[in-house]
Structures are given as structure tokens and as C-alpha cells.
Amino acid sequence: AQWNIAKTKRLLDFLFERQSEAGEGFSFKLKTFNAASDHLATAPPAKGGAKDGKSCQSKYTWLKGINDIIQKIKDHTGWGPWSDEHGAGITPSTSDSWDKFVPHYPKAKPFHNDGWPFLEKMERLIPYKPKGTNVYCPARGRITGVVLDEHEKAEEDDKVQERFGSEEWDLERLAKDVAQDSDMDTNPEVSFSFVILT
């Protein structure tokens, strides 16, 4: 099936109206895509004929993949803020960094200096949820935060551990402190119980 911009936006608008039917990972069941196919059939046919439920599902999966790539582009520091018109906005001074990024994410290549007409609708349908915390990233534009894949998250955790360290809980001292606080309680009518799990 061939999809034009109008049909694709119509599909995304329909899925947004059915957002409550989305499951984990913002995916929909085939039943929803079959309904989307019926909805698309009410509009003038695009080149390539009618889109069945499987075709709608396949298109949405592809759109999600591109959206994920663009979120990675937006999270990258050192490039200009994402532009719906000029994409990553790569300049001669940032092209080396881009050239290192693209081999890891080949689908990013078209967005070197071009935007994507479906990004706004995809971000409305799939809200951005940062996996990292307390991260400031000015390149994201409208949305702040950084998405880290599992490898990046592990590296970030290692950096935090190296910088701040982590002390083991001293359970005996904690038990003594709790007992001391309980002894200092001057209200006989109030009692507390503490359980320390090891």
C-alpha cells in the first residue's frame, strides 16, 4: 500500500482518538487497525488503493520507529535544537559528530537538514517519557529530558556511582538510632514498631 501525507495524518488522528486502546509501548491491537482501515475508506482513495488493518498496523510500526530515531536526534547535545523544517540542523562544525551518529542509527540520515511532517502528531500520540532524571538538554526544543537506552543508562549509573559512591546501610546503627528515638518519646500513649528487613 502506498501512503501519502494526508492519509498518514488521517491514520494518526484516528489513533489519537483511540489512544485509550493503546497497550504497553503505545501499540494497538489489530482490531483498532481494522477500524482505522474502515475510517480511511471513507476518504477519497489514495494511490495504491485501500489500506487494510495489517497495512495500517505496518505503517504505524514504521512511524514509531522513525519517531524513536528523531527523539534520539533531539536528545543529542551539540547540535542545534530540532526544527520541524530543518531537522537536526547539522552545520559544517557539527557534521563530524553527525557522521559518527548515523552509522549507529541509519534511519536518521534523511533528517540531517530536513524535518518530518508527522512528528507533532506522533509526539501527541506517544508522549515523551524521559528515562534519565534531572537531565537538562536544551537541544530538545519543546520537550526536555534525555532518553537513554539500556547501555547508556548503565554507563550513566556507573558515572553517578563513581562520583558520589554508595554506602551500605549500617543496620545495627539504624536499629540503635530507632531504639534511641523511641526511648526519647515522652508520650506514653503513642508507640511505634519498626521492622528492619535484611
CSV table of C-alpha atoms in Angstrom, one decimal:
chain,number,residue,atom,x,y,z
A,1,ALA,CA,0.0,0.0,0.0
A,2,GLN,CA,1.2,3.5,-0.8
A,3,TRP,CA,0.7,6.2,1.8
A,4,ASN,CA,0.5,10.0,1.2
A,5,ILE,CA,0.9,12.6,3.8
A,6,ALA,CA,-2.8,13.3,4.1
A,7,LYS,CA,-3.7,9.5,4.6
A,8,THR,CA,-0.9,9.1,7.1
A,9,LYS,CA,-2.1,12.1,9.2
A,10,ARG,CA,-5.6,10.8,9.0
A,11,LEU,CA,-4.4,7.5,10.4
A,12,LEU,CA,-2.6,9.2,13.3
A,13,ASP,CA,-5.6,11.4,14.1
A,14,PHE,CA,-7.8,8.3,14.2
A,15,LEU,CA,-5.3,6.5,16.5
A,16,PHE,CA,-5.1,9.6,18.8
A,17,GLU,CA,-8.9,9.4,19.2
A,18,ARG,CA,-8.5,5.7,20.2
A,19,GLN,CA,-5.5,6.4,22.5
A,20,SER,CA,-7.2,4.7,25.4
A,21,GLU,CA,-7.0,1.4,23.4
A,22,ALA,CA,-3.2,1.6,23.3
A,23,GLY,CA,-1.3,-1.0,25.3
A,24,GLU,CA,2.2,-1.2,26.6
A,25,GLY,CA,4.7,0.5,24.3
A,26,PHE,CA,1.8,2.5,22.7
A,27,SER,CA,0.8,-0.3,20.4
A,28,PHE,CA,-2.7,-1.1,19.3
A,29,LYS,CA,-4.4,-4.4,18.6
A,30,LEU,CA,-5.3,-5.4,15.1
A,31,LYS,CA,-9.0,-4.7,15.9
A,32,THR,CA,-8.1,-1.0,16.2
A,33,PHE,CA,-6.2,-1.0,12.9
A,34,ASN,CA,-9.1,-2.7,11.2
A,35,ALA,CA,-11.3,0.1,12.5
A,36,ALA,CA,-8.7,2.6,11.2
A,37,SER,CA,-8.9,0.9,7.8
A,38,ASP,CA,-12.7,1.4,7.7
A,39,HIS,CA,-12.2,5.1,8.7
A,40,LEU,CA,-9.6,5.7,6.0
A,41,ALA,CA,-12.0,4.1,3.4
A,42,THR,CA,-14.5,7.0,4.0
A,43,ALA,CA,-11.9,9.4,2.5
A,44,PRO,CA,-11.0,9.6,-1.2
A,45,PRO,CA,-8.7,6.7,-2.1
A,46,ALA,CA,-5.0,7.4,-2.3
A,47,LYS,CA,-2.6,6.0,-4.8
A,48,GLY,CA,-2.2,2.3,-4.2
A,49,GLY,CA,-5.8,1.6,-3.2
A,50,ALA,CA,-7.4,0.7,0.1
A,51,LYS,CA,-5.4,0.2,3.3
A,52,ASP,CA,-6.4,-2.9,5.3
A,53,GLY,CA,-5.8,-3.4,9.0
A,54,LYS,CA,-2.4,-5.1,8.5
A,55,SER,CA,-1.3,-2.2,6.3
A,56,CYS,CA,-2.3,0.3,8.9
A,57,GLN,CA,-0.5,-1.6,11.6
A,58,SER,CA,2.6,-1.9,9.5
A,59,LYS,CA,2.6,1.9,8.7
A,60,TYR,CA,2.2,2.7,12.4
A,61,THR,CA,5.1,0.5,13.4
A,62,TRP,CA,7.2,2.2,10.8
A,63,LEU,CA,6.2,5.6,12.1
A,64,LYS,CA,7.0,4.6,15.7
A,65,GLY,CA,10.5,3.6,14.6
A,66,ILE,CA,11.1,6.9,12.9
A,67,ASN,CA,9.8,8.8,15.9
A,68,ASP,CA,12.2,6.9,18.1
A,69,ILE,CA,15.1,7.9,15.9
A,70,ILE,CA,14.1,11.6,15.9
A,71,GLN,CA,13.8,11.5,19.7
A,72,LYS,CA,17.4,10.3,19.8
A,73,ILE,CA,18.4,13.1,17.4
A,74,LYS,CA,16.6,15.6,19.7
A,75,ASP,CA,18.4,14.2,22.7
A,76,HIS,CA,21.8,14.6,21.2
A,77,THR,CA,23.7,17.5,22.7
A,78,GLY,CA,26.0,19.7,20.5
A,79,TRP,CA,23.6,20.1,17.6
A,80,GLY,CA,21.1,22.9,17.1
A,81,PRO,CA,17.6,22.5,18.5
A,82,TRP,CA,15.4,20.2,16.3
A,83,SER,CA,13.5,22.1,13.7
A,84,ASP,CA,10.4,20.7,12.0
A,85,GLU,CA,11.6,22.4,8.9
A,86,HIS,CA,15.4,21.8,9.1
A,87,GLY,CA,15.6,18.6,11.1
A,88,ALA,CA,18.8,18.2,13.1
A,89,GLY,CA,20.2,21.4,11.6
A,90,ILE,CA,23.6,20.0,11.1
A,91,THR,CA,26.3,22.5,10.2
A,92,PRO,CA,29.9,22.1,8.9
A,93,SER,CA,31.1,22.4,12.5
A,94,THR,CA,28.8,19.6,13.7
A,95,SER,CA,29.0,17.3,10.7
A,96,ASP,CA,31.7,15.1,12.2
A,97,SER,CA,29.5,14.3,15.2
A,98,TRP,CA,26.6,13.6,12.8
A,99,ASP,CA,28.8,11.3,10.7
A,100,LYS,CA,29.6,9.2,13.8
A,101,PHE,CA,25.9,9.1,14.8
A,102,VAL,CA,24.4,8.0,11.5
A,103,PRO,CA,26.2,4.5,11.3
A,104,HIS,CA,24.6,3.6,14.6
A,105,TYR,CA,21.1,4.9,13.5
A,106,PRO,CA,21.0,4.7,9.7
A,107,LYS,CA,17.3,5.8,9.6
A,108,ALA,CA,18.4,9.2,10.9
A,109,LYS,CA,20.2,10.0,7.7
A,110,PRO,CA,17.2,11.8,6.0
A,111,PHE,CA,16.9,14.2,8.9
A,112,HIS,CA,20.3,15.8,8.5
A,113,ASN,CA,18.7,19.0,7.4
A,114,ASP,CA,15.1,18.0,6.8
A,115,GLY,CA,12.2,17.8,9.2
A,116,TRP,CA,9.4,15.2,9.4
A,117,PRO,CA,5.7,16.1,8.7
A,118,PHE,CA,4.4,13.6,11.3
A,119,LEU,CA,6.4,14.5,14.3
A,120,GLU,CA,3.9,16.7,16.0
A,121,LYS,CA,1.1,14.1,15.7
A,122,MET,CA,3.4,11.3,16.8
A,123,GLU,CA,4.5,13.3,19.9
A,124,ARG,CA,0.9,13.9,20.7
A,125,LEU,CA,0.1,10.2,20.3
A,126,ILE,CA,3.2,9.0,22.1
A,127,PRO,CA,4.2,11.4,24.9
A,128,TYR,CA,7.9,11.6,25.5
A,129,LYS,CA,8.8,10.0,28.8
A,130,PRO,CA,12.5,10.5,29.8
A,131,LYS,CA,14.3,7.5,31.3
A,132,GLY,CA,17.0,9.6,32.8
A,133,THR,CA,16.3,12.1,35.7
A,134,ASN,CA,17.4,15.6,36.4
A,135,VAL,CA,19.0,15.9,33.0
A,136,TYR,CA,18.9,19.3,31.2
A,137,CYS,CA,19.0,19.1,27.4
A,138,PRO,CA,18.4,22.4,25.6
A,139,ALA,CA,18.6,20.7,22.2
A,140,ARG,CA,15.2,19.0,22.7
A,141,GLY,CA,13.2,22.2,22.0
A,142,ARG,CA,9.6,21.8,23.2
A,143,ILE,CA,10.3,18.8,25.3
A,144,THR,CA,13.1,18.4,27.9
A,145,GLY,CA,14.9,15.3,29.2
A,146,VAL,CA,17.0,12.6,27.8
A,147,VAL,CA,16.1,9.1,26.7
A,148,LEU,CA,18.8,6.6,27.5
A,149,ASP,CA,18.9,3.1,26.1
A,150,GLU,CA,19.9,0.3,28.5
A,151,HIS,CA,23.6,0.6,27.7
A,152,GLU,CA,23.7,4.4,28.1
A,153,LYS,CA,21.6,4.0,31.3
A,154,ALA,CA,24.2,1.6,32.8
A,155,GLU,CA,27.0,4.0,31.8
A,156,GLU,CA,25.2,6.9,33.5
A,157,ASP,CA,24.7,4.8,36.6
A,158,ASP,CA,28.4,4.0,36.7
A,159,LYS,CA,29.3,7.7,36.4
A,160,VAL,CA,27.0,8.5,39.3
A,161,GLN,CA,28.4,5.7,41.4
A,162,GLU,CA,31.9,6.8,40.7
A,163,ARG,CA,31.2,10.4,41.5
A,164,PHE,CA,29.1,10.0,44.6
A,165,GLY,CA,29.7,6.5,45.8
A,166,SER,CA,27.2,4.4,47.7
A,167,GLU,CA,27.4,3.3,51.3
A,168,GLU,CA,25.9,0.1,52.5
A,169,TRP,CA,23.2,0.6,55.2
A,170,ASP,CA,24.6,0.1,58.7
A,171,LEU,CA,21.6,-1.9,60.0
A,172,GLU,CA,22.9,-2.2,63.6
A,173,ARG,CA,23.4,1.5,63.9
A,174,LEU,CA,20.0,2.2,62.3
A,175,ALA,CA,18.3,-0.2,64.9
A,176,LYS,CA,20.1,1.7,67.7
A,177,ASP,CA,19.0,5.1,66.4
A,178,VAL,CA,15.4,3.9,66.1
A,179,ALA,CA,15.5,2.5,69.6
A,180,GLN,CA,17.0,5.7,71.0
A,181,ASP,CA,14.4,7.8,69.3
A,182,SER,CA,11.7,5.5,70.8
A,183,ASP,CA,13.2,5.9,74.3
A,184,MET,CA,13.0,9.7,73.9
A,185,ASP,CA,9.3,9.6,73.2
A,186,THR,CA,7.5,11.4,76.0
A,187,ASN,CA,4.0,10.5,75.0
A,188,PRO,CA,3.2,7.1,76.7
A,189,GLU,CA,0.0,6.8,74.6
A,190,VAL,CA,1.9,6.6,71.3
A,191,SER,CA,4.0,3.6,70.4
A,192,PHE,CA,5.8,2.6,67.2
A,193,SER,CA,7.0,-0.6,65.8
A,194,PHE,CA,9.9,-0.8,63.4
A,195,VAL,CA,10.9,-3.8,61.3
A,196,ILE,CA,14.2,-3.9,59.6
A,197,LEU,CA,14.5,-6.3,56.7
A,198,THR,CA,17.8,-7.9,55.9
